[in-house]
XYZ file of C-alpha atoms in Angstrom:
528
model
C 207.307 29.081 78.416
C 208.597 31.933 75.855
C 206.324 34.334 75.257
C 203.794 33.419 71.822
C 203.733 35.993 68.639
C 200.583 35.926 67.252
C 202.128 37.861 63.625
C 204.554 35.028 63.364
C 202.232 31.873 63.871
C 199.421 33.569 61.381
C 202.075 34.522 58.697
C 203.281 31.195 59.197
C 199.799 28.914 59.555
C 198.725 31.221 56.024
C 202.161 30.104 54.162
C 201.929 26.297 55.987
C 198.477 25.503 55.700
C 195.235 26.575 55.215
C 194.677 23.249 54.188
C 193.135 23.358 50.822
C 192.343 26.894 50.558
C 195.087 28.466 48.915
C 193.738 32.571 48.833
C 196.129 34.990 50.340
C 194.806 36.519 53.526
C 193.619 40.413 52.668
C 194.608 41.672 55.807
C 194.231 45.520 56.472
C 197.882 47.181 55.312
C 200.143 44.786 54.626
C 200.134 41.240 54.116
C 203.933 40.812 55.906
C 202.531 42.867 59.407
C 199.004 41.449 59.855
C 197.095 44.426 62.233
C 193.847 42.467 62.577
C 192.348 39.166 61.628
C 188.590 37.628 61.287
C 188.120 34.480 63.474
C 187.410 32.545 60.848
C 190.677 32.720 59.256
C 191.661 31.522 62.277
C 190.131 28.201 62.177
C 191.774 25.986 59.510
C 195.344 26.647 60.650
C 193.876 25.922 63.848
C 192.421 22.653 62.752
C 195.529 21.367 61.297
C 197.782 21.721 64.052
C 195.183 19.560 66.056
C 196.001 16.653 63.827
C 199.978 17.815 63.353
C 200.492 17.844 67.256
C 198.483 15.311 67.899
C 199.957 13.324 64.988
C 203.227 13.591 65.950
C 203.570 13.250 70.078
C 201.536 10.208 69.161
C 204.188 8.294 67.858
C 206.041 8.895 71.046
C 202.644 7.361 73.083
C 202.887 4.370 69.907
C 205.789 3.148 72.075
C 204.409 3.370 75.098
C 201.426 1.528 74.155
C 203.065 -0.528 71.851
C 200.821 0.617 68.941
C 203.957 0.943 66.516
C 207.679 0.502 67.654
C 210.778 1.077 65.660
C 213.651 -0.693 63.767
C 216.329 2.018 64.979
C 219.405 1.487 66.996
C 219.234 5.203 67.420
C 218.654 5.423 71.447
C 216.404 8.432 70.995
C 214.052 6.243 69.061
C 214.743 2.968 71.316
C 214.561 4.562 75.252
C 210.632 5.599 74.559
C 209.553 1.766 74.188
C 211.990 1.520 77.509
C 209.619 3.800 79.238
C 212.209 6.629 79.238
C 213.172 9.488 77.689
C 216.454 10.704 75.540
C 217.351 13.667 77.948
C 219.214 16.695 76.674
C 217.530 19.421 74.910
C 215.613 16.982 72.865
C 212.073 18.373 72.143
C 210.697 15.029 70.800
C 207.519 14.390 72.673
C 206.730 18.265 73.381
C 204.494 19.025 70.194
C 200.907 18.985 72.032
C 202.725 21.431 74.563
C 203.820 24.407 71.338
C 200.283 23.342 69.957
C 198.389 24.511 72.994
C 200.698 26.993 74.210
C 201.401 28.595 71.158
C 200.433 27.111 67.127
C 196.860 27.647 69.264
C 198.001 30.243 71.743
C 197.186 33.533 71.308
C 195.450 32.440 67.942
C 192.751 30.657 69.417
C 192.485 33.715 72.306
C 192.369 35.836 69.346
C 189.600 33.593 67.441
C 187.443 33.965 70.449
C 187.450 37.432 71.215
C 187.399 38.459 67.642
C 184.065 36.249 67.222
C 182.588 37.374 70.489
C 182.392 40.610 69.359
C 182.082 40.094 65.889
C 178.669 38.110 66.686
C 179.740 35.504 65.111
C 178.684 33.079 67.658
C 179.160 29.211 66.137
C 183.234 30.567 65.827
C 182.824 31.377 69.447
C 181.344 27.865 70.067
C 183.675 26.157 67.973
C 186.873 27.998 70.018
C 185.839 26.858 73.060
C 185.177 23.307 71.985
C 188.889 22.614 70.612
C 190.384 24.764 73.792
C 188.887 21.953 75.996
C 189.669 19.283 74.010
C 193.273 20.421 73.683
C 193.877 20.527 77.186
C 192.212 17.634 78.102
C 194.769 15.577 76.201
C 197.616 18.076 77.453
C 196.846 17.235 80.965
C 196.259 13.620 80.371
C 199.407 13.351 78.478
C 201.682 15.545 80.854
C 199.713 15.832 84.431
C 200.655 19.273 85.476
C 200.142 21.777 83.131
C 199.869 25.425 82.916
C 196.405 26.601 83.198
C 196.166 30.098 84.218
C 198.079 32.949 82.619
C 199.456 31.209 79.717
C 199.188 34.033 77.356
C 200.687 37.096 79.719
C 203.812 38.353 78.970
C 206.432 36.448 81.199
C 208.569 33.801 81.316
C 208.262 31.431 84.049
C 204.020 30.515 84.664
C 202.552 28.452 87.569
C 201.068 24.339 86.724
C 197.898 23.233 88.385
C 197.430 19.544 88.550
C 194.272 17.344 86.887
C 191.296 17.917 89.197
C 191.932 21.928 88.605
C 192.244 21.679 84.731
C 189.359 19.069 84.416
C 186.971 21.466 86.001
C 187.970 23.936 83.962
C 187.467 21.387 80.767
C 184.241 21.653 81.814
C 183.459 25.051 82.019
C 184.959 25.495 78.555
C 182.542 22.646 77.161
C 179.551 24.725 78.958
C 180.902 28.169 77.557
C 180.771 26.056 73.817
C 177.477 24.939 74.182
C 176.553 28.124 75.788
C 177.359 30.414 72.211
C 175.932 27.349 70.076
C 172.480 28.453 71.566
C 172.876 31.917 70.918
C 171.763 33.820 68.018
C 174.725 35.326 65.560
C 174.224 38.522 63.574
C 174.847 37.292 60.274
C 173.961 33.574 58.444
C 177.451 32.622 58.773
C 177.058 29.520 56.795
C 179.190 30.548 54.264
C 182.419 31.164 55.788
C 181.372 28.623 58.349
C 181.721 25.681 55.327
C 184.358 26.839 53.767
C 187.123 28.111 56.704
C 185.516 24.593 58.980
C 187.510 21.519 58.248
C 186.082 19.175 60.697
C 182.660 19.546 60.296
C 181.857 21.969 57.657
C 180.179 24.596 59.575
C 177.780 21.779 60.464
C 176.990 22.821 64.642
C 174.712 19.872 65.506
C 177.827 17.887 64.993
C 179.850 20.608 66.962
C 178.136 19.914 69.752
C 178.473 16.094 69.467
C 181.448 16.676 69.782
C 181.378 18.654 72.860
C 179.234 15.859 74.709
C 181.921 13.707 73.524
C 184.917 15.718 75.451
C 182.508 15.896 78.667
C 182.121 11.789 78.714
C 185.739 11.660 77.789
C 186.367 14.183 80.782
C 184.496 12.650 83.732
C 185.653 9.153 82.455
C 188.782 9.911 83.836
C 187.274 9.462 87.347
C 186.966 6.191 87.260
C 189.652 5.200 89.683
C 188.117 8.105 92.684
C 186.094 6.621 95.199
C 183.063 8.698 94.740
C 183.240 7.686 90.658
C 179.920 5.893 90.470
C 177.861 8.600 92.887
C 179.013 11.482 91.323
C 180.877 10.850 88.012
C 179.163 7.662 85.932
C 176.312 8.973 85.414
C 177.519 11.681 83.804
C 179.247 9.440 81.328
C 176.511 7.480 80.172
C 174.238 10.635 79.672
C 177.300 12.364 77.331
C 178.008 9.382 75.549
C 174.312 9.056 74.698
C 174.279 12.399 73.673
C 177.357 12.253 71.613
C 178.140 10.467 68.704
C 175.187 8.359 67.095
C 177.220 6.564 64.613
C 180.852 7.119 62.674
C 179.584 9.549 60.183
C 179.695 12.198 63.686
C 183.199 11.345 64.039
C 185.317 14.006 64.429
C 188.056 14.290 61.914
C 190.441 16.994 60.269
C 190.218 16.768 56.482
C 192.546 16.474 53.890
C 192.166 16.974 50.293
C 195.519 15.655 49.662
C 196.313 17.614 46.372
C 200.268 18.396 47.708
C 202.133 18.275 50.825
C 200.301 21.258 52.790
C 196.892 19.525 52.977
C 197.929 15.992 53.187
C 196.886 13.929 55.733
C 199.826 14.213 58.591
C 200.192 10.660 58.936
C 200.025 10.521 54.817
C 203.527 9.870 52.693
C 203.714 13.490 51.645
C 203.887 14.720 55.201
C 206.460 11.586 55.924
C 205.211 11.400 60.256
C 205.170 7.463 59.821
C 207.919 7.532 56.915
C 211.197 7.280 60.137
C 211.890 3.358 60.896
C 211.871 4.631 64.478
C 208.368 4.861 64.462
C 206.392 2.635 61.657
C 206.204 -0.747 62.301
C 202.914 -2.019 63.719
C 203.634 -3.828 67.521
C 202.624 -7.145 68.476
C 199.150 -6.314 70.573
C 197.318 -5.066 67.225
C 198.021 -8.073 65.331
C 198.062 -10.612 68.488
C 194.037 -9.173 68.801
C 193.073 -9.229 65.192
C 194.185 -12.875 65.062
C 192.440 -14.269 67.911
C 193.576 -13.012 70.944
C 190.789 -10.693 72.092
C 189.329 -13.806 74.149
C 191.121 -16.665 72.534
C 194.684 -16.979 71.633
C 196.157 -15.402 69.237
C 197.700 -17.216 65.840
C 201.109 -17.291 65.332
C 202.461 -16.313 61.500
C 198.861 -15.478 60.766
C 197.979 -15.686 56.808
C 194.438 -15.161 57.821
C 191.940 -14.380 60.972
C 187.984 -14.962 61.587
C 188.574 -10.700 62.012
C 187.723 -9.273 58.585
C 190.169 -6.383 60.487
C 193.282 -7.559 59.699
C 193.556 -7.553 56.202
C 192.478 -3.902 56.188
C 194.350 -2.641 58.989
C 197.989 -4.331 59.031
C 199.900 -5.919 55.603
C 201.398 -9.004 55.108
C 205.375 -9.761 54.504
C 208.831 -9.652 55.563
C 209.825 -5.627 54.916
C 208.701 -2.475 53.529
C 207.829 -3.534 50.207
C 205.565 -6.714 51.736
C 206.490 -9.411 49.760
C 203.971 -11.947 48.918
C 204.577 -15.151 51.580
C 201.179 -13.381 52.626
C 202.407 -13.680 56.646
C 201.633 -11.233 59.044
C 204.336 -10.208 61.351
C 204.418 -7.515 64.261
C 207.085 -5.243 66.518
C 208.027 -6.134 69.420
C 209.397 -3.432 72.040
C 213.539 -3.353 71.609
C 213.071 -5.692 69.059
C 215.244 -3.647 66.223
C 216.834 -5.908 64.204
C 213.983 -8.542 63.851
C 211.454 -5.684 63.893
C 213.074 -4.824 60.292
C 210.926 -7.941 58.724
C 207.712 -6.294 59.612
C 205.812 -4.146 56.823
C 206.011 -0.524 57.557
C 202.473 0.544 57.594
C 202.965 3.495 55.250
C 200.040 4.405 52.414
C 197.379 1.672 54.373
C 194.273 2.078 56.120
C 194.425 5.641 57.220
C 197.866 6.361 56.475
C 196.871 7.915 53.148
C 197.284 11.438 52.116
C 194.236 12.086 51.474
C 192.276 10.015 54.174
C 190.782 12.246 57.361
C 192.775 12.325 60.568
C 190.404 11.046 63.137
C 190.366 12.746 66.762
C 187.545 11.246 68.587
C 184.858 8.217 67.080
C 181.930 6.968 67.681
C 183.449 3.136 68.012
C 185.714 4.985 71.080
C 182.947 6.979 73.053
C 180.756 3.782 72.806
C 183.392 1.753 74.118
C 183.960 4.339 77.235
C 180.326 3.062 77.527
C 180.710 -0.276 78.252
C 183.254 0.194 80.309
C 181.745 1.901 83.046
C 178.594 0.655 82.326
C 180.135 -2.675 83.305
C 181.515 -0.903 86.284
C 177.726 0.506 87.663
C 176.596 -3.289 86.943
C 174.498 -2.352 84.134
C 175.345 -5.352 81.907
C 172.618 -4.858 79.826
C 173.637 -1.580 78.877
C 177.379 -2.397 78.262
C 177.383 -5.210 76.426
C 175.000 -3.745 74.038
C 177.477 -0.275 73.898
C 180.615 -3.115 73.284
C 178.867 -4.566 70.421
C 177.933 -0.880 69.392
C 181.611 -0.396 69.324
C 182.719 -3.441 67.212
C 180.265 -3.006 64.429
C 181.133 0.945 64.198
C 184.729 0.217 63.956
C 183.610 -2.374 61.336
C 181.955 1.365 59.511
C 184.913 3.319 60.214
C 187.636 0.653 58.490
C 185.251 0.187 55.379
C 185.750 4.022 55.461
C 189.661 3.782 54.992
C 189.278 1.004 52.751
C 187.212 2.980 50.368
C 189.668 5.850 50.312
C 192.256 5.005 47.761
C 195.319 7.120 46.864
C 196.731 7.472 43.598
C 200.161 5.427 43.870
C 198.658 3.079 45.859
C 199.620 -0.458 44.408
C 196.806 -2.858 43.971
C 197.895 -5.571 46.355
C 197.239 -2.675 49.340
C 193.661 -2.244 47.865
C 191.287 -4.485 50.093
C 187.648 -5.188 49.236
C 185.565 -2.700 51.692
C 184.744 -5.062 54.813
C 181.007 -7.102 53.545
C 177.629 -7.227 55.861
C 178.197 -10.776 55.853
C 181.928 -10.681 57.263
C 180.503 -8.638 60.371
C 178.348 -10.721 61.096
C 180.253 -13.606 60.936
C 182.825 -12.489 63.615
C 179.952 -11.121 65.782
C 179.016 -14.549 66.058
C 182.384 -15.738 66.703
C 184.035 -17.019 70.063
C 186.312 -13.429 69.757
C 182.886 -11.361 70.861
C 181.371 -11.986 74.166
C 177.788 -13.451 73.332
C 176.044 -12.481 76.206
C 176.126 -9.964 79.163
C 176.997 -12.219 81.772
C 180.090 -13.226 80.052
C 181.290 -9.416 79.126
C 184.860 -8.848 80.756
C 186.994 -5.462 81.086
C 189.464 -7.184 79.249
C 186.693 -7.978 75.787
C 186.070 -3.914 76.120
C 189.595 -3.196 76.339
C 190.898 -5.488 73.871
C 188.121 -3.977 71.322
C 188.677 -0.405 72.138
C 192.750 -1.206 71.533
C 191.878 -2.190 67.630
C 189.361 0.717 67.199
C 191.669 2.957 68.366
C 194.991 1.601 66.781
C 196.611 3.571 64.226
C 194.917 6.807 66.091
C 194.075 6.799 69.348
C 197.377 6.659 71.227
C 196.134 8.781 73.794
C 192.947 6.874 75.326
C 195.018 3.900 74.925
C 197.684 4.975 77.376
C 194.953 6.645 79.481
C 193.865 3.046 79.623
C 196.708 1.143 80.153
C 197.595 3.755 82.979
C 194.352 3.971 84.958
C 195.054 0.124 84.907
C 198.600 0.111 85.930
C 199.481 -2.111 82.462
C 197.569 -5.006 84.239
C 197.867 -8.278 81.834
C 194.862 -9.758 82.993
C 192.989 -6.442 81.291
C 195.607 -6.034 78.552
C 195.778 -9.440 77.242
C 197.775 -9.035 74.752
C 199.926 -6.226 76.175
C 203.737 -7.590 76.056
C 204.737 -7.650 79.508
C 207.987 -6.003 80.343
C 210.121 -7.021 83.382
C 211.808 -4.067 85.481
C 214.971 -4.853 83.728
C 213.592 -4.083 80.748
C 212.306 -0.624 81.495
C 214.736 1.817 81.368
C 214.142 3.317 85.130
C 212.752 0.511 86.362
C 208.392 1.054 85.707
C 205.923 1.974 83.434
C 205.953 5.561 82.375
C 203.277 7.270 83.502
C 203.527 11.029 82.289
C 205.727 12.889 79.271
C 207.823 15.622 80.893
C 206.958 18.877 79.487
C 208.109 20.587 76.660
C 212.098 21.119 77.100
C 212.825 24.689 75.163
C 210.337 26.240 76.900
C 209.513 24.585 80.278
C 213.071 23.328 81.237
C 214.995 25.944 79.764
C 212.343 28.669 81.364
C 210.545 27.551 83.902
C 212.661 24.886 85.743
C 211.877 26.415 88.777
C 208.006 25.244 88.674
C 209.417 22.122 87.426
C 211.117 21.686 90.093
C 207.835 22.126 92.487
C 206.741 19.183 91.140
C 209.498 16.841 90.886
C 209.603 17.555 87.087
C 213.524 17.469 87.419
C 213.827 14.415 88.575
C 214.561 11.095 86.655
C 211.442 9.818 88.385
C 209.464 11.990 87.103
C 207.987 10.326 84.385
C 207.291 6.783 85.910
C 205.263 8.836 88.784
C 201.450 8.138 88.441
C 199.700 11.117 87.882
C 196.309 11.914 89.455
C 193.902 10.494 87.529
C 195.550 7.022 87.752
C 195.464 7.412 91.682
C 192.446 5.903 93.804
C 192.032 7.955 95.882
C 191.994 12.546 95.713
């Protein structure tokens, strides 16, 4: 890992971004040599590069998961749905490593120490909160990961596995809600609203939030065999403490007035614009027409799932002509994969629609889940149904958000009351406890996170080893068709830095071997 420069990233996140505020930082001497900067002017640029790396290694996990696939012949787009990787010096897939390591870096070190003794105590709160949450997802998405002495001036820097960097998840969510109690010198409401682009300075939500990463955090225990003594628990009391409904989600906002504060996955910003990543795959539409617990409708012109018209379009190409079909990706599919819509300016894919990082549809549905595991069926199935009608909230939400050059066939009618209730009397929702599955959670939590949520999805599918029984509508992939011969299980690391750097601690781990990526990592394992 090369060493981070905090001058260049700030001179570069104030010319980038600040993502609808558009004043020139007044910064001590000279605005080309920054000496010192407030924490809040941290934030913003901070805020976007959650959704920008998050945005963009996501379309890698799309293939993976099967989310979105391509139309390229291109093998660099291709040998990700093989459950590979290009090789070379390709850096596709190492975004959420620079985001942690350095767009964040030495900025967010910088935001907390500068707020710490600044007083300014929510900025201290909020620093910690997005430092856990980043590397959660940077461990889930790579496994071993550089924890300690990130920020000192070397080159090469030692990786602790999962169990290390979960703990210290934790003590970074406790630090957070530690500084949200504490008192701050000044009413910071002010800069609070207007440098905060998640929650507008709003802390009750902050710390929603900060349940939400715990859950998220000792959810990934579920496969240890000391999960429901020492670990559930602890998962139903953050998830009740978390989210109460989709208007706590946790979203970056976009005012989408030019191509600095669009939405990353908007047209301006052009993530979703590359055929080798924007066609939606086979399980999202195979679930929104039936499959969830029946079977799934082939060349669907409608579904009992008021979903599907609001999440995926209809026709045979880009343009969606008007045989009013829906059609989906399939993994190496190219050339037929070319008749599917691309799912540009829909649903969320707007420039000026939020980019959602964690929902209360998805921390319900972790709910269920291992609810259903402790036996509390009760509980669960009324957490699953929680988590269908709040996804129901959260598409009427991207429905109501309409861009400007948006064509009127792409404008769906906002989801009604009597829709929902329709399909949660339908055969595609369990009716009762008793007859709740894994596989009705798990086929639910795959549509509420769709379009998003790339990275519980895989955590899922992982932790699960891909299992079709759970995964109904998953398409199965014989060893022949997987480039080394599994599932992949792990992204290497990012090349420029760790492979080019620090190949020797690569090595350690058997991060230069081909191998490496189809090797479970330790939250998948069942046993420590």
């Amino acid at each position: 890992m090369k060493k981070n420069n905090i001058i260049t990233y700030v001179i570069a996140a104030v010319s980038l971004l600040t993502v609808g505020c558009k004043k020139i930082l007044d910064i001590n001497f000279s605005p080309s040599f920054p000496q010192e900067v407030s924490a809040e002017l941290y934030l913003s640029p901070i805020q976007y590069q959650i959704a920008n790396g998050y945005g963009q290694d996501q379309r890698i996990i799309n293939k993976f998961t099967q989310a979105m696939l391509g139309t390229s012949t291109d093998r660099a787009s291709y040998i990700w749905e093989q459950h590979s990787y290009p090789g070379g010096v390709s850096d596709v897939g190492g975004v959420m490593w620079r985001m942690v390591y350095f767009n964040h870096g030495k900025n967010l070190e910088n935001l907390l120490a500068d707020s710490k003794v600044s007083k300014k105590y929510e900025f201290t709160a909020i620093g910690y909160a997005i430092k856990a949450f980043d590397y959660q997802l940077l461990t889930d998405y790579h496994g071993p990961i550089v924890l300690d002495g990130a920020y000192e001036d070397r080159l090469q820097f030692e990786y602790k596995d999962q169990p290390d960097v979960y703990k210290r998840v934790q003590v970074w969510c406790d630090s957070a809600l530690y500084f949200l109690d504490q008192k701050s010198m000044a009413d910071n409401t002010g800069i609070l609203s207007k440098y905060d682009f998640m929650y507008g300075g709003n802390m009750e939500r902050w710390r929603k939030f900060i349940y939400g990463v715990k859950a998220l955090n000792y959810a990934r225990y579920i496969n240890k065999p000391d999960f429901l003594t020492n670990y559930a628990d602890s998962v139903m009391k953050y998830t009740s403490l978390s989210f109460a409904s989709e208007a706590d989600n946790a979203t970056v906002k976009f005012t989408g007035s030019s191509s600095e504060n669009s939405n990353v996955y908007g047209q301006d910003q052009a993530l979703l614009n590359s055929t080798y990543y924007n066609r939606a795959g086979a399980p999202i539409l195979r679930y929104l027409t039936g499959g969830v617990r029946g079977e799934y409708e082939e060349e669907a012109k409608t579904s009992s799932d008021p979903r599907l018209s609001r999440m995926l379009k209809f026709g045979t190409s880009a343009t969606a002509s008007t045989d009013s079909i829906y059609r989906a990706a399939l993994p190496d599919g190219r050339s037929a994969n070319s008749t599917v819509p691309a799912v540009g300016n829909f649903y969320m894919f707007k420039n000026t629609t939020d980019f959602p990082i964690m929902t209360y549809s998805q921390l319900q549905f972790i709910r269920a889940e291992v609810a259903l595991k402790k036996g509390d069926l009760t509980v669960a199935h009324e957490a699953y149904l929680n988590g269908i009608r709040g996804h129901m909230t959260f598409v009427n939400k991207y429905t109501a958000v309409k861009d400007e050059n948006q064509g009127t066939i792409f404008n769906p009618l906002e989801i009604t009351a009597a829709e929902i209730n329709s399909y949660m009397d339908s055969t595609e929702v369990a009716q009762t406890a008793a007859e709740l599955t894994l596989a009705d959670i798990m086929g639910q939590k795959y549509i509420a996170l769709w379009g998003w949520g790339g990275y519980d999805i895989w955590s899922d599918l992982r932790k699960y080893r891909y299992d079709p029984a759970i995964f109904r509508q998953f398409v199965t992939r014989s060893g022949a068709e997987l480039a080394q011969g599994s599932y992949t299980y792990r992204v290497r690391p990012r090349f420029n830095s760790e492979y080019m750097w620090n190949a020797e601690e690569l090595e350690k781990w058997g991060g230069l071997e081909a191998n490496y990526v189809i090797t479970p990592t330790w939250f998948v394992l069942e046993n420590y």
